[in-house]
Short mmCIF file of C-alpha atoms and ligand atoms in Angstrom, two decimals:
data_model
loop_
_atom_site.label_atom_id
_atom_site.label_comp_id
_atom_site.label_asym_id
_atom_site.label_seq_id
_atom_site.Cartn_x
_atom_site.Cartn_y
_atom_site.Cartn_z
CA UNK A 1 0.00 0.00 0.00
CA UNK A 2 1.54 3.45 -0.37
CA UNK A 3 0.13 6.88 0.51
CA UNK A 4 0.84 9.98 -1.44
CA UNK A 5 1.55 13.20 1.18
CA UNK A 6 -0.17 16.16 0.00
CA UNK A 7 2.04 18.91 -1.17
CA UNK A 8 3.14 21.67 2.17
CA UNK A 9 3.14 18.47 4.46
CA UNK A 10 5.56 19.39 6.87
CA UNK A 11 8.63 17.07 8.08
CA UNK A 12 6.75 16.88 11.25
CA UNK A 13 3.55 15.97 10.38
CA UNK A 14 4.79 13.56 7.99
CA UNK A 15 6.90 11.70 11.08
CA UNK A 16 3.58 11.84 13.42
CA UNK A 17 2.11 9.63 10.29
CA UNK A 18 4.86 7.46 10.21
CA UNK A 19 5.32 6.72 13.51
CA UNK A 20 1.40 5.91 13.63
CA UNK A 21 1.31 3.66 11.05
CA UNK A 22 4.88 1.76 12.54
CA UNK A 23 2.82 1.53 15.50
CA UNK A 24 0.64 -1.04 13.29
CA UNK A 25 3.53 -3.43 12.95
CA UNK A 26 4.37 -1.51 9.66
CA UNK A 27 7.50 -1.04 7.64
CA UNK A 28 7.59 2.39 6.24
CA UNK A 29 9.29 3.15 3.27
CA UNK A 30 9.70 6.94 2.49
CA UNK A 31 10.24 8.51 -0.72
CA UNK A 32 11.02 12.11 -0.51
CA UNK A 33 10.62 13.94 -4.26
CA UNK A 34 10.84 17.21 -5.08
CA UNK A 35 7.19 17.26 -6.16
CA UNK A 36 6.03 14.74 -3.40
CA UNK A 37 6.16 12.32 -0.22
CA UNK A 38 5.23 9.10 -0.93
CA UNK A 39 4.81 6.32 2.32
CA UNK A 40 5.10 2.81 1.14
CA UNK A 41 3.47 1.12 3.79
CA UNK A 42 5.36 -3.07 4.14
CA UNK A 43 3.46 -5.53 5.93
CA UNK A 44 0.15 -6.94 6.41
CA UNK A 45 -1.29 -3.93 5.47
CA UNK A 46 -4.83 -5.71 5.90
CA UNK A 47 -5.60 -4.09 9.26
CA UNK A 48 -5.16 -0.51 7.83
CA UNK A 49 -8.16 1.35 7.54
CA UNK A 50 -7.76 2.59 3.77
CA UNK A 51 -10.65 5.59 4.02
CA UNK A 52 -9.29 6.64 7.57
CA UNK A 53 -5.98 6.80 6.12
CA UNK A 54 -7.40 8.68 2.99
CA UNK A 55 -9.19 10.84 5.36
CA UNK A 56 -6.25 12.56 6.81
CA UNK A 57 -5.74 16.53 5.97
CA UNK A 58 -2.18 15.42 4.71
CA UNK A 59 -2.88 12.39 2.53
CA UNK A 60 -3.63 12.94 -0.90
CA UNK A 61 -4.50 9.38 -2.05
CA UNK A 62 -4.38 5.93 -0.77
CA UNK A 63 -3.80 3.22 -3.43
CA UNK A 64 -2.93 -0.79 -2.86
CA UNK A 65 0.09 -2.31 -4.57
CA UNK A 66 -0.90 -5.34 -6.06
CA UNK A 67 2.65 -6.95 -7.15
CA UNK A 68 4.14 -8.31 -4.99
CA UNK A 69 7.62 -6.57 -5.55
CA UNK A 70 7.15 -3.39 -2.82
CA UNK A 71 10.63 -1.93 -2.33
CA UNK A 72 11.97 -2.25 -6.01
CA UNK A 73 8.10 -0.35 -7.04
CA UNK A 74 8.46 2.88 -8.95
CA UNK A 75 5.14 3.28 -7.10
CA UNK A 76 7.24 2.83 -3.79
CA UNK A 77 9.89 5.63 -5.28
CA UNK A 78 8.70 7.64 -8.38
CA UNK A 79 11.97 9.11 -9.03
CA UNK A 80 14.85 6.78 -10.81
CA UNK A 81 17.27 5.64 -8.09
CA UNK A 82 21.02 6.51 -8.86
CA UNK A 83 23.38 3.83 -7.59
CA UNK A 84 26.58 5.39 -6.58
CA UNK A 85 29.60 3.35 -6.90
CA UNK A 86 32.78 5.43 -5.94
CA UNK A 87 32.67 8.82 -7.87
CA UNK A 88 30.30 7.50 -10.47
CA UNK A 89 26.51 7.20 -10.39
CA UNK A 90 24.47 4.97 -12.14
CA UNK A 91 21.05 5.88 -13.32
CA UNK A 92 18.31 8.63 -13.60
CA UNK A 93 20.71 10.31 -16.48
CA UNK A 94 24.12 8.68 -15.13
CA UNK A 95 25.44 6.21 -17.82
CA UNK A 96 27.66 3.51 -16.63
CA UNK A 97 30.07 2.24 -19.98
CA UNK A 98 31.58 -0.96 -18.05
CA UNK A 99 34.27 -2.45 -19.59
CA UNK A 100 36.50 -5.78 -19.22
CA UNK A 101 37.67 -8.93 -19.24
CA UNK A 102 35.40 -12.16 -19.14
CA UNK A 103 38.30 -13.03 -16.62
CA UNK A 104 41.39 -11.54 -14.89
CA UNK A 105 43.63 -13.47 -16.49
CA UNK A 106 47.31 -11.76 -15.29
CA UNK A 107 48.54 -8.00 -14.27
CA UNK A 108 49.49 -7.20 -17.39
CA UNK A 109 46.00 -8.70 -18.91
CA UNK A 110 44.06 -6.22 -16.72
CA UNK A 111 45.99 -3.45 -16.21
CA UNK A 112 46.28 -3.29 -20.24
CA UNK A 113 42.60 -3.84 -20.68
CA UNK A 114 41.63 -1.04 -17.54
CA UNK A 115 44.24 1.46 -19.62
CA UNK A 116 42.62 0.98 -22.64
CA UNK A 117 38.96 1.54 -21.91
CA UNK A 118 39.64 4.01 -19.69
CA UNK A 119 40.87 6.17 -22.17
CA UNK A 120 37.79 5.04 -24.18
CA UNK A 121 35.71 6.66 -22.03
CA UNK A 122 34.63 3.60 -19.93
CA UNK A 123 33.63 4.12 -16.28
CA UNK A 124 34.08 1.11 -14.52
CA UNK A 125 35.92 -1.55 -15.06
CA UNK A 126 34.83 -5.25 -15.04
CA UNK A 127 36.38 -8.49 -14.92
CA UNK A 128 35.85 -11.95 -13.36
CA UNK A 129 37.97 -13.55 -10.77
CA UNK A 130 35.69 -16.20 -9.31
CA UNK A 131 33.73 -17.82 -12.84
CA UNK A 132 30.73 -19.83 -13.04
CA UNK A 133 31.98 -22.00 -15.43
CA UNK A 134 29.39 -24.76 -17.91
CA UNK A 135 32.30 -27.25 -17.08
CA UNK A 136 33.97 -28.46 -13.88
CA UNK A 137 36.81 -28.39 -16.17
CA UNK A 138 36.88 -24.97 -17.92
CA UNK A 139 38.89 -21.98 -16.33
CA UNK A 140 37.53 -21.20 -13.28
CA UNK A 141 38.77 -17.87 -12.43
CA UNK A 142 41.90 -16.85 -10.48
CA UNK A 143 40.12 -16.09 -7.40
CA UNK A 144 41.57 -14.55 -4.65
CA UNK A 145 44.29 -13.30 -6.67
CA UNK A 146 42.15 -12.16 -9.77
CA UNK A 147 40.78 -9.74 -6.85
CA UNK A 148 44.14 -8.42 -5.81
CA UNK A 149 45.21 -8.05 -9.96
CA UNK A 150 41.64 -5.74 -10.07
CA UNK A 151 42.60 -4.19 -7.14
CA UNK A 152 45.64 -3.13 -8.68
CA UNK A 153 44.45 -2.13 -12.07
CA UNK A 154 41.64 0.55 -10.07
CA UNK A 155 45.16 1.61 -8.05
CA UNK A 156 46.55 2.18 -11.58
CA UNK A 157 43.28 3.49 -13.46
CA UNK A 158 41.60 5.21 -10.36
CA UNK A 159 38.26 3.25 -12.07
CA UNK A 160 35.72 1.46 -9.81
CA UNK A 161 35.61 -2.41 -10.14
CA UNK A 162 32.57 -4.50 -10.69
CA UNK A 163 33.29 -8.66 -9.92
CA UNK A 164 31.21 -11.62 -9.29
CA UNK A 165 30.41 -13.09 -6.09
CA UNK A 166 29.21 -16.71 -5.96
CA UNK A 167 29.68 -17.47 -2.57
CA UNK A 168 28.85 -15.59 0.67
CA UNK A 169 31.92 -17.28 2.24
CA UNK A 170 34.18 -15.49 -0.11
CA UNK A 171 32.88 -11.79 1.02
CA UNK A 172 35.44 -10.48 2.66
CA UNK A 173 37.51 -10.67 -0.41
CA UNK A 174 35.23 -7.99 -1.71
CA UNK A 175 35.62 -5.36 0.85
CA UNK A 176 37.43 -2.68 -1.57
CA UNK A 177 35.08 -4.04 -4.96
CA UNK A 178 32.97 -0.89 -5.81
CA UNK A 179 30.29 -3.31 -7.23
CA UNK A 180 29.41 -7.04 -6.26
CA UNK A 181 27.74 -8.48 -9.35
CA UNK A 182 25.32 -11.80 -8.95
CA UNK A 183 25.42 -13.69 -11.73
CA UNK A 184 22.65 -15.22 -13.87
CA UNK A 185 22.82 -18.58 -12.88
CA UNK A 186 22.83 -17.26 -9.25
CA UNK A 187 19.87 -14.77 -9.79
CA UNK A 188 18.01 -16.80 -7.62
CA UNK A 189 20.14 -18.25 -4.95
CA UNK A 190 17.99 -16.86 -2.09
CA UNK A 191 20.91 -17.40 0.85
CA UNK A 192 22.99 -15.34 -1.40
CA UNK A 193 20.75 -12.31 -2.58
CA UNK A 194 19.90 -12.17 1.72
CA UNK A 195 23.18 -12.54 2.48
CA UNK A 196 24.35 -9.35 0.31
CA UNK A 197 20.98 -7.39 1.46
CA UNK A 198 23.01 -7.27 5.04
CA UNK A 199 25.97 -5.59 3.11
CA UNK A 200 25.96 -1.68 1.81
CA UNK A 201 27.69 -2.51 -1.25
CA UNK A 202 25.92 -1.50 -5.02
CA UNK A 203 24.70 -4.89 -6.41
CA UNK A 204 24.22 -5.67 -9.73
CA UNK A 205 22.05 -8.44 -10.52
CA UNK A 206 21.68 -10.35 -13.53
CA UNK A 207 18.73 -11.59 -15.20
CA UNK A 208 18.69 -15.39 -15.25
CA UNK A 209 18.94 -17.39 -18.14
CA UNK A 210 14.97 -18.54 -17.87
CA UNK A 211 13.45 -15.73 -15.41
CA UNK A 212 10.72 -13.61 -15.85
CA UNK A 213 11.31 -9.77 -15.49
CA UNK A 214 8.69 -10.30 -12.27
CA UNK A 215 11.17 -12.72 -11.31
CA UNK A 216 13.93 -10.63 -11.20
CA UNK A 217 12.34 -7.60 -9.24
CA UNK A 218 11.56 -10.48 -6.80
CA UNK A 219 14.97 -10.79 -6.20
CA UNK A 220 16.15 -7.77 -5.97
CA UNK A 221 13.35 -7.39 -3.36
CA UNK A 222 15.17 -10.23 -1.30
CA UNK A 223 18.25 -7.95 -1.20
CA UNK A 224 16.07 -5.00 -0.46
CA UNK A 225 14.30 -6.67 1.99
CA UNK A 226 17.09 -7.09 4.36
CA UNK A 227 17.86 -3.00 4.05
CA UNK A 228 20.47 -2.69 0.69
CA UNK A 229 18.91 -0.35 -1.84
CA UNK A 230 21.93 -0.28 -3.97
CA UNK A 231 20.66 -2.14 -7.07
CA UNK A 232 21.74 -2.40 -10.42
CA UNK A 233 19.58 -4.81 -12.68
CA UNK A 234 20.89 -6.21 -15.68
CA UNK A 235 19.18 -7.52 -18.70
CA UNK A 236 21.85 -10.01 -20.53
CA UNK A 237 19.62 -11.99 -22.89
CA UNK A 238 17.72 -14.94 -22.19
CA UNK A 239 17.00 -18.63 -23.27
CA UNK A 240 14.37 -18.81 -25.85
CA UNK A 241 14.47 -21.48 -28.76
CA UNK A 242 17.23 -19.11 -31.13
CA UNK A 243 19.93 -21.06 -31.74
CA UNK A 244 21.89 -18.18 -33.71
CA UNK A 245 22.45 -16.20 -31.09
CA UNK A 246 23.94 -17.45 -27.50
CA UNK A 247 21.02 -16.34 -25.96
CA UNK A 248 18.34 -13.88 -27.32
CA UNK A 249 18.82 -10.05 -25.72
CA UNK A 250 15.22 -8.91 -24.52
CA UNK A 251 15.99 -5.24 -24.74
CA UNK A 252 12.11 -4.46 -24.21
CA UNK A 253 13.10 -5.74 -20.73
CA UNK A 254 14.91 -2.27 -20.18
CA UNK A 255 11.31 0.10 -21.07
CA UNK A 256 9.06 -2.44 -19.07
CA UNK A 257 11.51 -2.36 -16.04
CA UNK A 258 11.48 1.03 -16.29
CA UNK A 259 8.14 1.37 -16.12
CA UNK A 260 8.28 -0.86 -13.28
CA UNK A 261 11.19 0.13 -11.23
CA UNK A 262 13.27 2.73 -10.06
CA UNK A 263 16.31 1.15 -10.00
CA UNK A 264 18.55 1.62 -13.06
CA UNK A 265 18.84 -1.08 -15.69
CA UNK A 266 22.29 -2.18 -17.72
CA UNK A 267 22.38 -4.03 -20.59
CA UNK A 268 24.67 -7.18 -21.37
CA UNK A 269 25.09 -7.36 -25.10
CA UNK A 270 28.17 -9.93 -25.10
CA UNK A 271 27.01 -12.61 -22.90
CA UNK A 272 23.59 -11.82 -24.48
CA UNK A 273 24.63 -12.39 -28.37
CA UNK A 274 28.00 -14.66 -27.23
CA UNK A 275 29.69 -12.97 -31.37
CA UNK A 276 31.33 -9.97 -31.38
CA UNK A 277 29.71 -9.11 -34.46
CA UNK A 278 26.56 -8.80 -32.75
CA UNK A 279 28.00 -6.61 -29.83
CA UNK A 280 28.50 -3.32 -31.11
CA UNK A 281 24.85 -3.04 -32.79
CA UNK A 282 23.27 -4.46 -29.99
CA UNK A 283 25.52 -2.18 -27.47
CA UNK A 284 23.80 0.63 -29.71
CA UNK A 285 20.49 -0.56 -29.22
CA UNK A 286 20.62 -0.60 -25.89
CA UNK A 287 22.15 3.37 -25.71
CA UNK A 288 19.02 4.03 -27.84
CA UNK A 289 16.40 1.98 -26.08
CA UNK A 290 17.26 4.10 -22.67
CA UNK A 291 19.54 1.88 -20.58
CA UNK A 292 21.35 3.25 -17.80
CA UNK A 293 24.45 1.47 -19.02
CA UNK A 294 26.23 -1.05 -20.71
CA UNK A 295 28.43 -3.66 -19.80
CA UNK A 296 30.80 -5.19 -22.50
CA UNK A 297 33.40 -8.00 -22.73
CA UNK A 298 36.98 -6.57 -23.79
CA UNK A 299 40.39 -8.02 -24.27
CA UNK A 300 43.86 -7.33 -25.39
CA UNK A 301 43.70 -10.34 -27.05
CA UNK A 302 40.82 -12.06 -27.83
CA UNK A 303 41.68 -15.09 -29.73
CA UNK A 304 43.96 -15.95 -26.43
CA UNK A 305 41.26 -15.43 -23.93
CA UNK A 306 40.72 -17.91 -21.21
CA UNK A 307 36.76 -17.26 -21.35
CA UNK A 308 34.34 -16.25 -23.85
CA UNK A 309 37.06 -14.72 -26.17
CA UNK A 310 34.48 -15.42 -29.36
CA UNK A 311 32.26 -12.20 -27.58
CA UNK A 312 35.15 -9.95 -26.36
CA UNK A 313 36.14 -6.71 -28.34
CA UNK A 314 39.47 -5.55 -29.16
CA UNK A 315 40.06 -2.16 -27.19
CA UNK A 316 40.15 -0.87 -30.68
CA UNK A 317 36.22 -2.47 -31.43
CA UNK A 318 35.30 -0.88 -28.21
CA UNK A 319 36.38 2.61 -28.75
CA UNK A 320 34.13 2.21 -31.50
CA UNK A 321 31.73 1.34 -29.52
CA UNK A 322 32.25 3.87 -26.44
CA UNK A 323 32.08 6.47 -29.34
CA UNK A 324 28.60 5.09 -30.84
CA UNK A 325 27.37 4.95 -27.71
CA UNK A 326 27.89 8.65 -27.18
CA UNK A 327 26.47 9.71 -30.17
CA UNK A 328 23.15 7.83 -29.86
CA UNK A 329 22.96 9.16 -26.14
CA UNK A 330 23.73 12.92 -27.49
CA UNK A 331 20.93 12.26 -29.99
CA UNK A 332 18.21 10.76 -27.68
CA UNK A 333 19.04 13.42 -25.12
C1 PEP B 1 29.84 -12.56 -16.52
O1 PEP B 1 29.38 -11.41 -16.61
O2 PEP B 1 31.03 -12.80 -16.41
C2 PEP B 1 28.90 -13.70 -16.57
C3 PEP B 1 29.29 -14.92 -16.24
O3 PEP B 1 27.69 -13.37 -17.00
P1 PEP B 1 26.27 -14.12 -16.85
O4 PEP B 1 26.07 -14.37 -15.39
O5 PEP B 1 25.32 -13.12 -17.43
O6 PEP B 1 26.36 -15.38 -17.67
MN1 MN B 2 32.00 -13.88 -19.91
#
């Protein structure tokens, strides 16, 4: 349920509400625009009284929220959250160009890569240490140490870093990563999403190979839930029958969650198309279709890559990219 504060409600009045409706047992969500207050009321909102509540001299309008997603609502938080992850926001106008290796694979690797984009005109700087890899036997990531080479490229780039977490137990190797990503085949590990809801750290969370977008605002409500509200949601293609393409990007995922959310949405056009043919147009798309971002696969030498070299761009190919990119956001501005 939320309820919309008439304009002129002062701070005061506002708080008596609030502290009212906690008294029910409610969690109260507040969303302070510059136009208006809106309460999102979390609970078992059953008991509330929905035409007292209207009836009071500073509540505009009362209105249910029937999905079941509360937190992640844009009716929860009309205005576009902005994520900020070291000195660079993400969303409502704040592009994030991430750029990267599949994998870490060495310090020169990654600190050649993090040059390179960097002067590109990427903003953060991705690239996997621990990998959730099809095969027991493929590459699995240099762990630990693929941490402490990132580390050392954002000492030598001064860009934030963005790596995957797959299990809880390895936190505490993430204390300096700017931005913990969940992968899609952990999208909904439960344990996991709670686990990093206890944590202040940005999140960005991947659409799973099979979920619905419903399903994804779900769980980015279990991180919510437990009090982290730095989300990043990431649309990176999805299984349908298409063989042509690794998986098939659903870029009308980034207007619908728009419409849906407030938090900002990235797009993932090389693990989404898996050729790097198919990046750069589909990096372009995205720029035009209103995503807060992009993240793209880039290495110094593809054909050599540990992981997914068939999808990574040359730094070359990507300040192609980068430059596209700008252009279509200039022209949709
Ligand atoms: C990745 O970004 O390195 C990755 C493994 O992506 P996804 O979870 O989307 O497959
Ligand atoms: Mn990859």
């Amino acid at each position: 349920m939320i309820a919309i504060l008439k304009r002129g409600t002062s701070a005061q009045q506002a708080q008596h509400l609030i502290d009212w409706l906690k008294n029910m047992n409610l969690d109260v969500h507040v969303s302070t625009g510059t136009e208006i207050t809106v309460l999102g009321l979390i609970g078992d909102t059953s008991r509330v009284d929905m035409e007292l509540l209207s009836s009071l001299e500073i509540v505009d309008s009362v209105k249910r929220v029937s999905e079941p997603y509360k937190q992640a609502n844009r009716k929860f938080h009309p205005n576009d959250s902005v994520i900020q992850a070291g000195q660079v926001s993400i969303g409502g106008g704040n592009f994030a160009l991430i750029a990267g290796p599949c994998s870490v694979e060495c310090e020169e690797q990654i600190i050649e890569v993090a040059q390179s984009v960097k002067k590109s005109g990427a903003n953060i700087l991705r690239g996997g240490a621990f990998k959730p890899r099809t095969s027991p036997y493929a590459f699995q990531g240099l762990k630990a140490e693929g941490i402490r080479l990132l580390l050392e490229a954002k000492k030598a780039t001064g860009l934030p870093i963005i790596t995957e977490i797959m299990d809880i137990r390895t936190l505490d190797l993430f204390e300096d990563v700017d931005i913990i990503q969940v992968g899609a085949r952990n999208m909904q590990n439960f344990d996991l999403l709670q686990e990093l809801g206890s944590t202040n750290k940005p999140i960005l969370l991947k659409r799973g190979l099979a979920n619905t977008i419903q399903e994804l605002l779900m769980s980015a409500e279990y991180i919510m839930s437990r009090g982290n509200e730095n989300i990043i949601l990431c649309e990176r293609g999805i299984r349908t029958y298409e063989t042509a393409t690794r998986n098939t990007l659903d870029l009308s995922a980034v207007p619908v969650l728009h419409e849906l959310t407030h938090l900002p949405v990235v797009v993932d056009p090389s693990h989404a198309t898996g050729r790097v043919s198919l990046v750069p147009p589909m990096a372009a798309a995205a720029a035009a279709c209103g995503a807060d971002g992009i993240m793209v696969e880039v290495h110094n030498n593809p054909s050599c890559a540990l992981c997914d070299g068939a999808q990574s761009l040359t730094p070359v190919q990507f300040d192609e990219v980068a430059a596209k990119v700008r252009r279509i956001r200039e022209a949709i501005s």
